[in-house]
Short mmCIF file of C-alpha atoms and ligand atoms in Angstrom, two decimals:
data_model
loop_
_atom_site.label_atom_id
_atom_site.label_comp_id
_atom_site.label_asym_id
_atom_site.label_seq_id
_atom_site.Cartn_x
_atom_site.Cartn_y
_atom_site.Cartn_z
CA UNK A 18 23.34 14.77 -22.66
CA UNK A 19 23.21 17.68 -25.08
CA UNK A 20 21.98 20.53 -22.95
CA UNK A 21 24.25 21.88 -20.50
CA UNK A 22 23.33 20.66 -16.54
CA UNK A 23 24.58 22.47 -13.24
CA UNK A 24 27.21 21.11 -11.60
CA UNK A 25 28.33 21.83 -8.18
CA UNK A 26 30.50 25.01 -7.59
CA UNK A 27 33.13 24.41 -5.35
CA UNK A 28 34.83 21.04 -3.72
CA UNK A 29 33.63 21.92 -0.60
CA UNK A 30 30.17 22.36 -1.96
CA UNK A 31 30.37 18.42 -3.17
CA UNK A 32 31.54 17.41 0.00
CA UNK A 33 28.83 19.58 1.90
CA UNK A 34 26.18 18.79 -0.31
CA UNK A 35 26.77 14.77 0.09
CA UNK A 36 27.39 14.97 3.36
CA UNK A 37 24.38 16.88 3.85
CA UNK A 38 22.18 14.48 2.25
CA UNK A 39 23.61 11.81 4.83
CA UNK A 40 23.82 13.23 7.30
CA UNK A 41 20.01 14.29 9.03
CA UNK A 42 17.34 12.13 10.93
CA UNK A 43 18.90 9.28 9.68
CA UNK A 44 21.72 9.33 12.40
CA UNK A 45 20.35 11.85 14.69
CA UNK A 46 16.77 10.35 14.98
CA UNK A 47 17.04 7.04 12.97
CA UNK A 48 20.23 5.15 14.53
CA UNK A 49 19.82 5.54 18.50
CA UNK A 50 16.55 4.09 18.43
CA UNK A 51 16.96 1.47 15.31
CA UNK A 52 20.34 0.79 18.36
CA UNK A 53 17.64 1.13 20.85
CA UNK A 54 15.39 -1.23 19.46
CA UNK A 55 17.90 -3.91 18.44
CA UNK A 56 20.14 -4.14 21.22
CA UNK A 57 22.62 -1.85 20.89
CA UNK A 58 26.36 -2.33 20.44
CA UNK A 59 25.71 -5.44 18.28
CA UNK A 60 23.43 -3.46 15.71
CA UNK A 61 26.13 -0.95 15.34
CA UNK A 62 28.74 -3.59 14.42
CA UNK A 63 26.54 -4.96 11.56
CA UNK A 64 26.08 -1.07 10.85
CA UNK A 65 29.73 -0.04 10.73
CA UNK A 66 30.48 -3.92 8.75
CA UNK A 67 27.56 -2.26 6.40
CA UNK A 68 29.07 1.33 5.83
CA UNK A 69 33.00 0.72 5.43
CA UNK A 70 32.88 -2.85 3.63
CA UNK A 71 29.68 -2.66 1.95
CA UNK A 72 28.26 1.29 1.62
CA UNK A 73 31.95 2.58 0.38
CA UNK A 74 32.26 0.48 -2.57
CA UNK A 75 28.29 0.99 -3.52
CA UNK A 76 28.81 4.75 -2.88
CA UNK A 77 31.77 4.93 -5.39
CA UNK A 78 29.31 2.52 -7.92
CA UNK A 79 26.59 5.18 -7.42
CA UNK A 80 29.27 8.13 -8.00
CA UNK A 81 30.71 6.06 -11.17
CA UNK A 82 27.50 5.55 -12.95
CA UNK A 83 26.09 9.23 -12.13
CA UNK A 84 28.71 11.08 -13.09
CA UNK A 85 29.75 9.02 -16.62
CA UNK A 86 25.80 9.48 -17.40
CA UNK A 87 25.38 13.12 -16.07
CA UNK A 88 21.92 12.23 -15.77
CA UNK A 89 18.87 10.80 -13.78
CA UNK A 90 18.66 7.48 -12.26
CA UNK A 91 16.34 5.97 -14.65
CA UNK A 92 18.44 7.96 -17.29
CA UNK A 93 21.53 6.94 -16.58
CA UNK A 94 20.77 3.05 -16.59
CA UNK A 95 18.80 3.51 -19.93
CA UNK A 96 21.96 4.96 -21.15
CA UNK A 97 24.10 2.08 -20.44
CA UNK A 98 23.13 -0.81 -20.68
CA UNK A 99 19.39 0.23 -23.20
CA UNK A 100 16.77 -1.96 -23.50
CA UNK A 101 17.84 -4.17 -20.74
CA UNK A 102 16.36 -4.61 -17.33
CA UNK A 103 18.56 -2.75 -15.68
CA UNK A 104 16.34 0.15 -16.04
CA UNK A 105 14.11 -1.01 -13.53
CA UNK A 106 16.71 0.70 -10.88
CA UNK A 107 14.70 3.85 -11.68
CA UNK A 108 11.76 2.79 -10.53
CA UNK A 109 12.92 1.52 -7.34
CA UNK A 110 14.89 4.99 -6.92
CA UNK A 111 11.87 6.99 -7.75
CA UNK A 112 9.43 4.92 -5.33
CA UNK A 113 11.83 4.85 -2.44
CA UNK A 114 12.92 8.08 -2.73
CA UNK A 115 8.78 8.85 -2.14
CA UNK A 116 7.94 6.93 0.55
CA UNK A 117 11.36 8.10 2.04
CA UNK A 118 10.11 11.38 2.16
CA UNK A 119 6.77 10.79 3.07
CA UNK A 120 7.33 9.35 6.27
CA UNK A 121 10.79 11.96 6.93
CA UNK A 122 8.79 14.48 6.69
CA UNK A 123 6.48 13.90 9.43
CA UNK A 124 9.72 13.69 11.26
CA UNK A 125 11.40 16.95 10.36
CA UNK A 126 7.75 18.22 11.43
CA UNK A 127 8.30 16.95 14.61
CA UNK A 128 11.70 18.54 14.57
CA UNK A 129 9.52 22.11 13.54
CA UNK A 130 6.78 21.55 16.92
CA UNK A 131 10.13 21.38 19.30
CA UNK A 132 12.17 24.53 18.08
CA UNK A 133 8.56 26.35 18.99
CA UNK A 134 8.17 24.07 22.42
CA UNK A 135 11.75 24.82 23.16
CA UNK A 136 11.31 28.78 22.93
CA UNK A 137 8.51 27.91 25.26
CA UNK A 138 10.44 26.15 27.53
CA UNK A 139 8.14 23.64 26.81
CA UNK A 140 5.50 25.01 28.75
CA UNK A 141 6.77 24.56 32.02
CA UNK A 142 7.20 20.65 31.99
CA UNK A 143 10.58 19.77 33.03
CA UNK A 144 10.06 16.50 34.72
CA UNK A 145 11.28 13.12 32.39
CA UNK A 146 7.64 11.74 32.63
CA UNK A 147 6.10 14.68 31.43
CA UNK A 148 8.13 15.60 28.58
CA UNK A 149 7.51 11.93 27.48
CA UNK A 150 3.96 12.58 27.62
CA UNK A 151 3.91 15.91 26.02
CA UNK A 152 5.12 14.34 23.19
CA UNK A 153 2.78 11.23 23.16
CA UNK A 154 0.28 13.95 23.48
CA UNK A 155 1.29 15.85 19.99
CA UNK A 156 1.94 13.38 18.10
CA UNK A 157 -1.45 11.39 18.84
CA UNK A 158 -3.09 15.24 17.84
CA UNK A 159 -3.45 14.78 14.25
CA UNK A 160 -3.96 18.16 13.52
CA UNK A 161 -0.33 19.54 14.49
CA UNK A 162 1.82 16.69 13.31
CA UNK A 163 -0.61 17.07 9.63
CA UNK A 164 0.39 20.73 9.93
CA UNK A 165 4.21 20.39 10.50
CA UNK A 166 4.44 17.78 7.90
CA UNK A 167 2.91 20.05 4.90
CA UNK A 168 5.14 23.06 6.61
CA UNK A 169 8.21 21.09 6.41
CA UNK A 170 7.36 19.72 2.17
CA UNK A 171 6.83 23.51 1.48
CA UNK A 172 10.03 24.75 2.82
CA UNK A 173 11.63 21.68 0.74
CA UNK A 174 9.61 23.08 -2.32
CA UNK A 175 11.04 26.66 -1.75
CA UNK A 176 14.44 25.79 -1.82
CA UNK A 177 14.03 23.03 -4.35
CA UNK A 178 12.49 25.42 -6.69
CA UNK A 179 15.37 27.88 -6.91
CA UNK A 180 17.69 25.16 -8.71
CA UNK A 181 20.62 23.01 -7.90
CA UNK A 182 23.51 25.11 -6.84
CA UNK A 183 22.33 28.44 -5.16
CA UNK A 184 20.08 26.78 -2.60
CA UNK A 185 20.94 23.69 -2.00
CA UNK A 186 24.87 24.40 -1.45
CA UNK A 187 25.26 27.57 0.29
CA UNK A 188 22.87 26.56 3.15
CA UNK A 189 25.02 23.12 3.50
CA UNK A 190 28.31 24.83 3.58
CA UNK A 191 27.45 26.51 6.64
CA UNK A 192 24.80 24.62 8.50
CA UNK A 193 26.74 21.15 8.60
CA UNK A 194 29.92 22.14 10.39
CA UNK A 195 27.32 23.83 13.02
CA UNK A 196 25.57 21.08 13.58
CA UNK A 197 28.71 19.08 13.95
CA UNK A 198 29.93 21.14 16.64
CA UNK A 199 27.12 21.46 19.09
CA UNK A 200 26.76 17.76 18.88
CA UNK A 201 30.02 17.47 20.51
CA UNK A 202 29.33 19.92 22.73
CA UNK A 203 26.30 17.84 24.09
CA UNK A 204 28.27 14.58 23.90
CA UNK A 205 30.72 16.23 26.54
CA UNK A 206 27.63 16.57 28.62
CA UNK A 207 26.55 13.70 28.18
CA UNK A 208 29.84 11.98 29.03
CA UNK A 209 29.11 13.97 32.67
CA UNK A 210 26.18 12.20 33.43
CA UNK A 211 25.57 9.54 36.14
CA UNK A 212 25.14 6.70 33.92
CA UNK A 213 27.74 7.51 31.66
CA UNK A 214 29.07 3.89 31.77
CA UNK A 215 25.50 2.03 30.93
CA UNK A 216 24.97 4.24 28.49
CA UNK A 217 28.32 3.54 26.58
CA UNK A 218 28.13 -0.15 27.66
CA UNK A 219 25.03 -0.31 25.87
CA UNK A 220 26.30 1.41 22.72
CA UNK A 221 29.43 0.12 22.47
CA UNK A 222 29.89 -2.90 24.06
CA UNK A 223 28.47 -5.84 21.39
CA UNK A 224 26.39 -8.71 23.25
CA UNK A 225 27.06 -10.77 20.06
CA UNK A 226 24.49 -13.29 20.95
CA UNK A 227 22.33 -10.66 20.44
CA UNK A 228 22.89 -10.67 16.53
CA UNK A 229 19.50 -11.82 15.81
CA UNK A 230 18.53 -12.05 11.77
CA UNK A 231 16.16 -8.96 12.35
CA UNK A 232 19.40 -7.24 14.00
CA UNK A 233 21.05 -8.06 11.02
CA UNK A 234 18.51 -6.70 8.69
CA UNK A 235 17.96 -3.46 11.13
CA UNK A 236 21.63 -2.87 10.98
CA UNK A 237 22.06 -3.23 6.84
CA UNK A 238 18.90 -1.28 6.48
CA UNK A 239 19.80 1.31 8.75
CA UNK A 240 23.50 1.87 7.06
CA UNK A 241 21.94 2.26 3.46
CA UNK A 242 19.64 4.45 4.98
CA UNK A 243 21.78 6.96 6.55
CA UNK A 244 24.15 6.81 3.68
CA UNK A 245 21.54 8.00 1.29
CA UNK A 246 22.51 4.83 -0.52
CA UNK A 247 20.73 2.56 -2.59
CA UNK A 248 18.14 4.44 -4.40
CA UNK A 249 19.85 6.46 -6.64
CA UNK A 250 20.47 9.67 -4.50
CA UNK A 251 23.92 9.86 -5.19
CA UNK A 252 23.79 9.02 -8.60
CA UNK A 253 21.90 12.16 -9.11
CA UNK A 254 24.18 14.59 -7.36
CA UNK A 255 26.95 12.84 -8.79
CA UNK A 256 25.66 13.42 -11.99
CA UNK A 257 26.33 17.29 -10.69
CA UNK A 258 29.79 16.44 -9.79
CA UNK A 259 32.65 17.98 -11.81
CA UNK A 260 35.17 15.40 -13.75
CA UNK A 261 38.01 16.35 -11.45
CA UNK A 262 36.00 15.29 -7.98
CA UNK A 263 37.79 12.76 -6.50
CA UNK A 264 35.34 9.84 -5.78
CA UNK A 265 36.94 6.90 -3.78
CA UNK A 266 37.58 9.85 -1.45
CA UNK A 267 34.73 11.82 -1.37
CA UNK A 268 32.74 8.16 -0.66
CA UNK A 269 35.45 7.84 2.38
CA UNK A 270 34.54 10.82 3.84
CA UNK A 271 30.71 10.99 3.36
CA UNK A 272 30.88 7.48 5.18
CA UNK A 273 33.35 8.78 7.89
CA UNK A 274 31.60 11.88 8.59
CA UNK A 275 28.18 10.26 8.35
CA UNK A 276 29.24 7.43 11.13
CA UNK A 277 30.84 9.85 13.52
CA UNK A 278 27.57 11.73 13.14
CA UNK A 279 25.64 8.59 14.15
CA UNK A 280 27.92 7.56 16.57
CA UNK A 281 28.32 11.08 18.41
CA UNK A 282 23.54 10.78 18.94
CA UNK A 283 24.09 8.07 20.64
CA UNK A 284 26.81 9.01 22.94
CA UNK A 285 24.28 12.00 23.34
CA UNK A 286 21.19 9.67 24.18
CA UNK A 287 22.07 6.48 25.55
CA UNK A 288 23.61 7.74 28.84
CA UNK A 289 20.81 10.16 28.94
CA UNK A 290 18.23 7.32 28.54
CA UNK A 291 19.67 5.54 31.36
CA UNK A 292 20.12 8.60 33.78
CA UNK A 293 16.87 9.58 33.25
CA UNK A 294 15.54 5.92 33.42
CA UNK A 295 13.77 5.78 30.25
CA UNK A 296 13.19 2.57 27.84
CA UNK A 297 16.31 2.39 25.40
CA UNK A 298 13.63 0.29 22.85
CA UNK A 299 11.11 2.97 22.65
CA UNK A 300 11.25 3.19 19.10
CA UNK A 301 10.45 6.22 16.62
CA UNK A 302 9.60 8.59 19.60
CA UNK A 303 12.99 8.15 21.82
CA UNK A 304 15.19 10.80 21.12
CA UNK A 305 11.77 13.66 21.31
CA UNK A 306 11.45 12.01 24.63
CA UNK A 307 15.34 12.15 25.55
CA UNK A 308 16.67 15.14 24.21
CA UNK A 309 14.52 17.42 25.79
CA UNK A 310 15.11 15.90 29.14
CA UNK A 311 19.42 16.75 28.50
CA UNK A 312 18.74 20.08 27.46
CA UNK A 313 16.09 21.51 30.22
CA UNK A 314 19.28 20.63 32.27
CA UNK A 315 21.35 22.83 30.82
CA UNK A 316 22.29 26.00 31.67
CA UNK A 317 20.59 28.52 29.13
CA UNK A 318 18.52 25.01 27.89
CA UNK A 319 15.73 26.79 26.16
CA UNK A 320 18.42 28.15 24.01
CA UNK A 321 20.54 25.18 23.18
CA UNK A 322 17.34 23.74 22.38
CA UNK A 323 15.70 25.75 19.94
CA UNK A 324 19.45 25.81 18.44
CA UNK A 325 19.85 22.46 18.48
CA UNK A 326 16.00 21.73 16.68
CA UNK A 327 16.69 24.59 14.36
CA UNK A 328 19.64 22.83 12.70
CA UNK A 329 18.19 19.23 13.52
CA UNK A 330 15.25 21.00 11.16
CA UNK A 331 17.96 22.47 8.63
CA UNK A 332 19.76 19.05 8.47
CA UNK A 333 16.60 17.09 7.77
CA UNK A 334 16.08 19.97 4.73
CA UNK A 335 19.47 19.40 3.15
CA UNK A 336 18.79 15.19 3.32
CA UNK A 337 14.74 16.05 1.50
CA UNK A 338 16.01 18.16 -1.09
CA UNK A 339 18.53 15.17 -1.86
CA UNK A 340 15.63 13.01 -2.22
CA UNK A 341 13.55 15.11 -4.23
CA UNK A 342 16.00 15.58 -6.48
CA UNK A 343 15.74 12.11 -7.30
CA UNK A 344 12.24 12.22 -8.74
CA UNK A 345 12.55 15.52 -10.11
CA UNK A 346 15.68 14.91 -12.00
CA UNK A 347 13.89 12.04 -13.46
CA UNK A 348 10.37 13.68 -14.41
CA UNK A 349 12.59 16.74 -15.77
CA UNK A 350 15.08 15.17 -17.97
CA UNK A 351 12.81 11.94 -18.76
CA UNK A 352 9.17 13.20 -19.24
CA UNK A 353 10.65 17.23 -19.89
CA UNK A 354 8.75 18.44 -17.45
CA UNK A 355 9.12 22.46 -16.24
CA UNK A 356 11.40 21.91 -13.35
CA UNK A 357 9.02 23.77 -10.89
CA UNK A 358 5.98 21.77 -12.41
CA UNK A 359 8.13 18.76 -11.52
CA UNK A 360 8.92 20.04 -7.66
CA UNK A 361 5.39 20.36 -7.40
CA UNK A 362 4.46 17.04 -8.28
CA UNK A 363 7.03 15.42 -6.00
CA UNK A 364 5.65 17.55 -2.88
CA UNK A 365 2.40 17.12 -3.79
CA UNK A 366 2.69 13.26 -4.03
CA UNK A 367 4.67 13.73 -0.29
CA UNK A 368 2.07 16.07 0.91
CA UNK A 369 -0.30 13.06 0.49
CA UNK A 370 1.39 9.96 1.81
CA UNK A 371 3.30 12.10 4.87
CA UNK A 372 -0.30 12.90 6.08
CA UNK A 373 -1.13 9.67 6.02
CA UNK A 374 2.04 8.69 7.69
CA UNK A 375 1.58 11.65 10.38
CA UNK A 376 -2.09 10.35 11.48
CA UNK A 377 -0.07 6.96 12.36
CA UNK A 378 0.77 8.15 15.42
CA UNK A 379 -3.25 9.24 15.91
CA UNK A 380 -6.29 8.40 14.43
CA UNK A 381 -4.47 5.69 11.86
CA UNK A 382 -3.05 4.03 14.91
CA UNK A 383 -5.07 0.93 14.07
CA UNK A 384 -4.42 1.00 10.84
CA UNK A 385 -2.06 -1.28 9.90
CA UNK A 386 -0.51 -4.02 6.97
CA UNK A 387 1.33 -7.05 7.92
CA UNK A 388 1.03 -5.24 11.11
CA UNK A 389 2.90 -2.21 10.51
CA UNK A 390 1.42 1.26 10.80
CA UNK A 391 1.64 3.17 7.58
CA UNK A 392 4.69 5.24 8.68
CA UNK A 393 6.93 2.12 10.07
CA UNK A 394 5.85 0.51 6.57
CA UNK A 395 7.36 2.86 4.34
CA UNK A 396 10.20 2.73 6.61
CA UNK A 397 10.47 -0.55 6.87
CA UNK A 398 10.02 -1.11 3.20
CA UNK A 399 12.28 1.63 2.21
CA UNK A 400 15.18 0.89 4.09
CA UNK A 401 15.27 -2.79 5.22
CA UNK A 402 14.29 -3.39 1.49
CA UNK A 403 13.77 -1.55 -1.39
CA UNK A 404 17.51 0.29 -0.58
CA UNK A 405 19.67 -3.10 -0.33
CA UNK A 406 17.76 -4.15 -3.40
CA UNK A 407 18.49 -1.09 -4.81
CA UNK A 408 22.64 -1.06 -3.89
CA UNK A 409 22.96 -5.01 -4.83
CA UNK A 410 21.26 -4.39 -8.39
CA UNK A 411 24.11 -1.16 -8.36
CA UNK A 412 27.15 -3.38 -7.17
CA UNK A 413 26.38 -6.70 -9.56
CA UNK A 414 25.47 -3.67 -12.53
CA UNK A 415 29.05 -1.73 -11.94
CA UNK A 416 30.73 -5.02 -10.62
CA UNK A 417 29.94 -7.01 -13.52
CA UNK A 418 28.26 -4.94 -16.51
CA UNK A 419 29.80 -1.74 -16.52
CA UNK A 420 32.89 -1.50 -18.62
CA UNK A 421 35.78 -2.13 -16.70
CA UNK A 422 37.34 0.78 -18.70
CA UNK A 423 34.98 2.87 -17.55
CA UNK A 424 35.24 2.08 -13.98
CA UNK A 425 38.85 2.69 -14.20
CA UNK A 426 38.34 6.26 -15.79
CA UNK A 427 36.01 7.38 -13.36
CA UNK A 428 38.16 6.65 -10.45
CA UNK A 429 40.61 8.43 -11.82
CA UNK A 430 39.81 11.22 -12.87
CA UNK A 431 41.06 13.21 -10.37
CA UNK A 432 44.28 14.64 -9.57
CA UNK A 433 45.41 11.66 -7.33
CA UNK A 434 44.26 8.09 -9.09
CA UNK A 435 43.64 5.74 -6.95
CA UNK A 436 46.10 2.73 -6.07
CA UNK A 437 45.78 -0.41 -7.86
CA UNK A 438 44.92 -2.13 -4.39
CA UNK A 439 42.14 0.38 -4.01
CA UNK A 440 40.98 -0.33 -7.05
CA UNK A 441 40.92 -4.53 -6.72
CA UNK A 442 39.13 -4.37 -3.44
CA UNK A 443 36.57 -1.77 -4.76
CA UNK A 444 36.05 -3.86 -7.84
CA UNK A 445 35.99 -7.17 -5.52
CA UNK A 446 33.48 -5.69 -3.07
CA UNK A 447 31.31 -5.01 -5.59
CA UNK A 448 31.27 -8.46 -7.65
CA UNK A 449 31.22 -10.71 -4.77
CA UNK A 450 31.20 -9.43 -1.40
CA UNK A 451 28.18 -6.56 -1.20
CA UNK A 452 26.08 -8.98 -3.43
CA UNK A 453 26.67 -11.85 -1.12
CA UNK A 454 26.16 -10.48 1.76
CA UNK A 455 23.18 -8.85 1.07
CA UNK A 456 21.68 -11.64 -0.43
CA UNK A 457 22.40 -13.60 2.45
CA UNK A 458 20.98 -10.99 4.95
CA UNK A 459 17.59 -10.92 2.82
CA UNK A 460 17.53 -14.94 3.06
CA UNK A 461 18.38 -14.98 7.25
CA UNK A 462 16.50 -11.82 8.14
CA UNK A 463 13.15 -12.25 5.85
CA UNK A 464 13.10 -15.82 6.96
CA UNK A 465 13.43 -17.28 3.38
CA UNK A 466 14.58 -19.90 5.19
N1 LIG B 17 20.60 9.73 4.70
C1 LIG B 17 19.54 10.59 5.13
C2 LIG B 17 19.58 10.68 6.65
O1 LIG B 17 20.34 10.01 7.28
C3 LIG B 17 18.21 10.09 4.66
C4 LIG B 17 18.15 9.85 3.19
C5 LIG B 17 17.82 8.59 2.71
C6 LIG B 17 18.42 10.87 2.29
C7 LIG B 17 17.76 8.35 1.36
C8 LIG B 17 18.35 10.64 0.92
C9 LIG B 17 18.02 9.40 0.47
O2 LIG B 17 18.85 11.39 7.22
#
């Protein structure tokens, strides 16, 4: 690349930033009721197997290729290996990234309605059953859940507009450690609760009989999700990295911090959902039915509630703008689009498919393909397949295409290399073991077979 591109200021702001784009509804929202749905401690073995043997080594691919390119996804395959196939990477980055964000957003709209129900106490209802039916009640509304959805994309298009490095990484160097710690605060109260034990039995304690092929697929899908992985997110902000960021490590802790993230909701929920006797498989709508039920018990709850929502909200921001950046990158530096003309475009392209996804819940209810609603298809689509499609064409591309030299360079960049062990197994992962098993999950859980 010629013209000069932003990088990231600070080491901290990497971290923050990458961390930030992991960590959101993905762990918070996503993984207790993907856990709820598939059983539990069994789907969070295949998740942590899919994190720390799989995601590491396909984050640190990602990181290699973005930050060699400096450029987009599509860009940065067209760059090494032109006129090959390869290329097509960008277009499953691009359309993932969308339907990602269309169906997110209704989310993080979700997360908007509940700061404003918390500072009204949620009008008085304080009783499990009708918490869980105040939110069956917005959410089949249409109007509100449309509302919060466009709300949520124009925030996203405020910040995005203003550039890489002023908005996205000062509001992730504070927010993130925030979040962090009053999500340990409400694990503590949650390890208080009656059915502390089921809760953590449930979580924690595999039933590996359970380990189903649609477990298996869940649990993959869910660990590219929440790692941002797979669709060319982190080759754009690597791209933004400077040449003296360490990679192997910053991949270590994104994946460490992004687990413990995941792993600290559902010490939060699951004893909750069995103290309060509520359905552990109650899908996309379990924690808006089970958080509000911990924190009305709190003392001060209103407060810890709109706190809690507010950076719930802010963490769901700092995961969109990593997406968008995906697509925008790519119309910028590909089709040299204004940058704000390209924001626009992204939002407006999510401002269509999230309000389809938001009327899911309500007057699309019937609406479905292969019998999915629209917004559990572009999940399902995005993360149980387009993702793993996306990190096995990245691991097989840096495993067995890339320059070895190259691989080598990038991982070393930084002030400590990394040890030649570190290296084999990364380079090992990436040929045989992510492709493999990923392939093989795809044949079991899809029922190729
Ligand atoms: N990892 C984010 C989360 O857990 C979601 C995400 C997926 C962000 C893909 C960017 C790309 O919330």
């Amino acid at each position: 690349m010629t013209e000069k591109r932003a990088q990231f200021a600070t080491r901290l702001g990497v971290i923050a930033t990458t961390v930030g784009s992991a960590v959101g509804l993905g762990n918070i929202w996503r993984f207790p009721y993907e856990a709820g749905v598939h059983g539990g401690g069994a789907f969070l073995l295949i998740d942590l197997f899919f994190i720390f043997v799989i995601g590491v080594p396909v984050i640190c691919a990602e990181f290699i290729i973005g930050r060699h390119t400096g450029s987009n996804v599509r860009g940065a395959f067209k760059a090494l290996a032109p006129g090959k196939a390869w290329g097509v990477m960008g277009y499953i980055g691009i359309i993932a990234s969308l339907l990602i964000l269309s169906f997110y957003s209704v989310v993080a709209g979700w997360t908007m309605e509940y700061i404003f129900q918390s500072l009204r106490d949620f009008s008085g209802v304080h009783s499990a059953d009708g918490l869980h039916d105040q939110f069956d009640t917005f959410a089949q509304s249409n109007l509100r859940p449309v509302m919060w959805t466009v709300v949520f994309l124009i925030c996203n298009y405020l910040i995005l507009a203003r550039g890489v490095r002023k908005g996205i990484e000062k509001m992730s160097n504070i927010l993130m450690p925030m979040l962090f710690v009053i999500l340990i605060i409400f694990a503590i109260n949650s390890l208080m609760m009656p059915e502390v034990a089921k809760g953590l039995e449930f979580l924690f304690k595999p039933d590996f009989s359970k380990i189903t092929p649609s477990v298996l697929l869940g649990g993959m899908g869910q660990a590219f999700f929440s790692l941002s992985l797979g669709l060319g997110c982190l080759i754009t902000y690597s791209s933004y990295f400077k040449k003296d960021t360490p990679l192997v490590r910053t991949a270590f802790t994104t994946a460490g911090l992004d687990t413990l993230v995941s792993v600290l909701a559902g010490v939060i929920i699951f004893p909750a959902v069995f103290t309060f006797g509520q359905e552990p498989a109650a899908g996309p709508k379990l924690v808006f039915e089970v958080l509000p039920s911990i924190f009305i018990n709190l003392p001060g709850g209103m407060i810890w509630s709109t706190l809690f929502f507010i950076l719930l909200f802010l963490a769901s921001l700092t995961s969109t703008i990593s997406m968008s950046e995906i697509s925008i990158a790519y119309f910028v530096e590909e089709f040299k689009m204004e940058r704000k003309k390209a924001t626009r475009l992204n939002i407006v392209i999510a401002i269509v498919f999230g309000t389809l996804c938001a009327l899911s819940f309500g007057c699309m209810s019937d609406f479905t393909i292969f019998g999915f609603t629209l917004f559990n298809l572009f999940d399902y689509l995005s993360s149980n397949i387009l993702l793993p499609v996306g990190g096995m064409i990245t691991s097989i591309f840096v495993g067995w295409v890339l320059d070895r030299s190259v691989v080598r360079q990038e991982l070393n960049l930084s002030a400590k290399p990394v040890s030649r062990f570190a290296f084999a197994a990364i380079v090992f992962c990436l040929r045989f073991v992510a492709p493999v098993c990923i392939g093989l999950v795809f044949i079991f859980g899809l029922g190729i077979f």
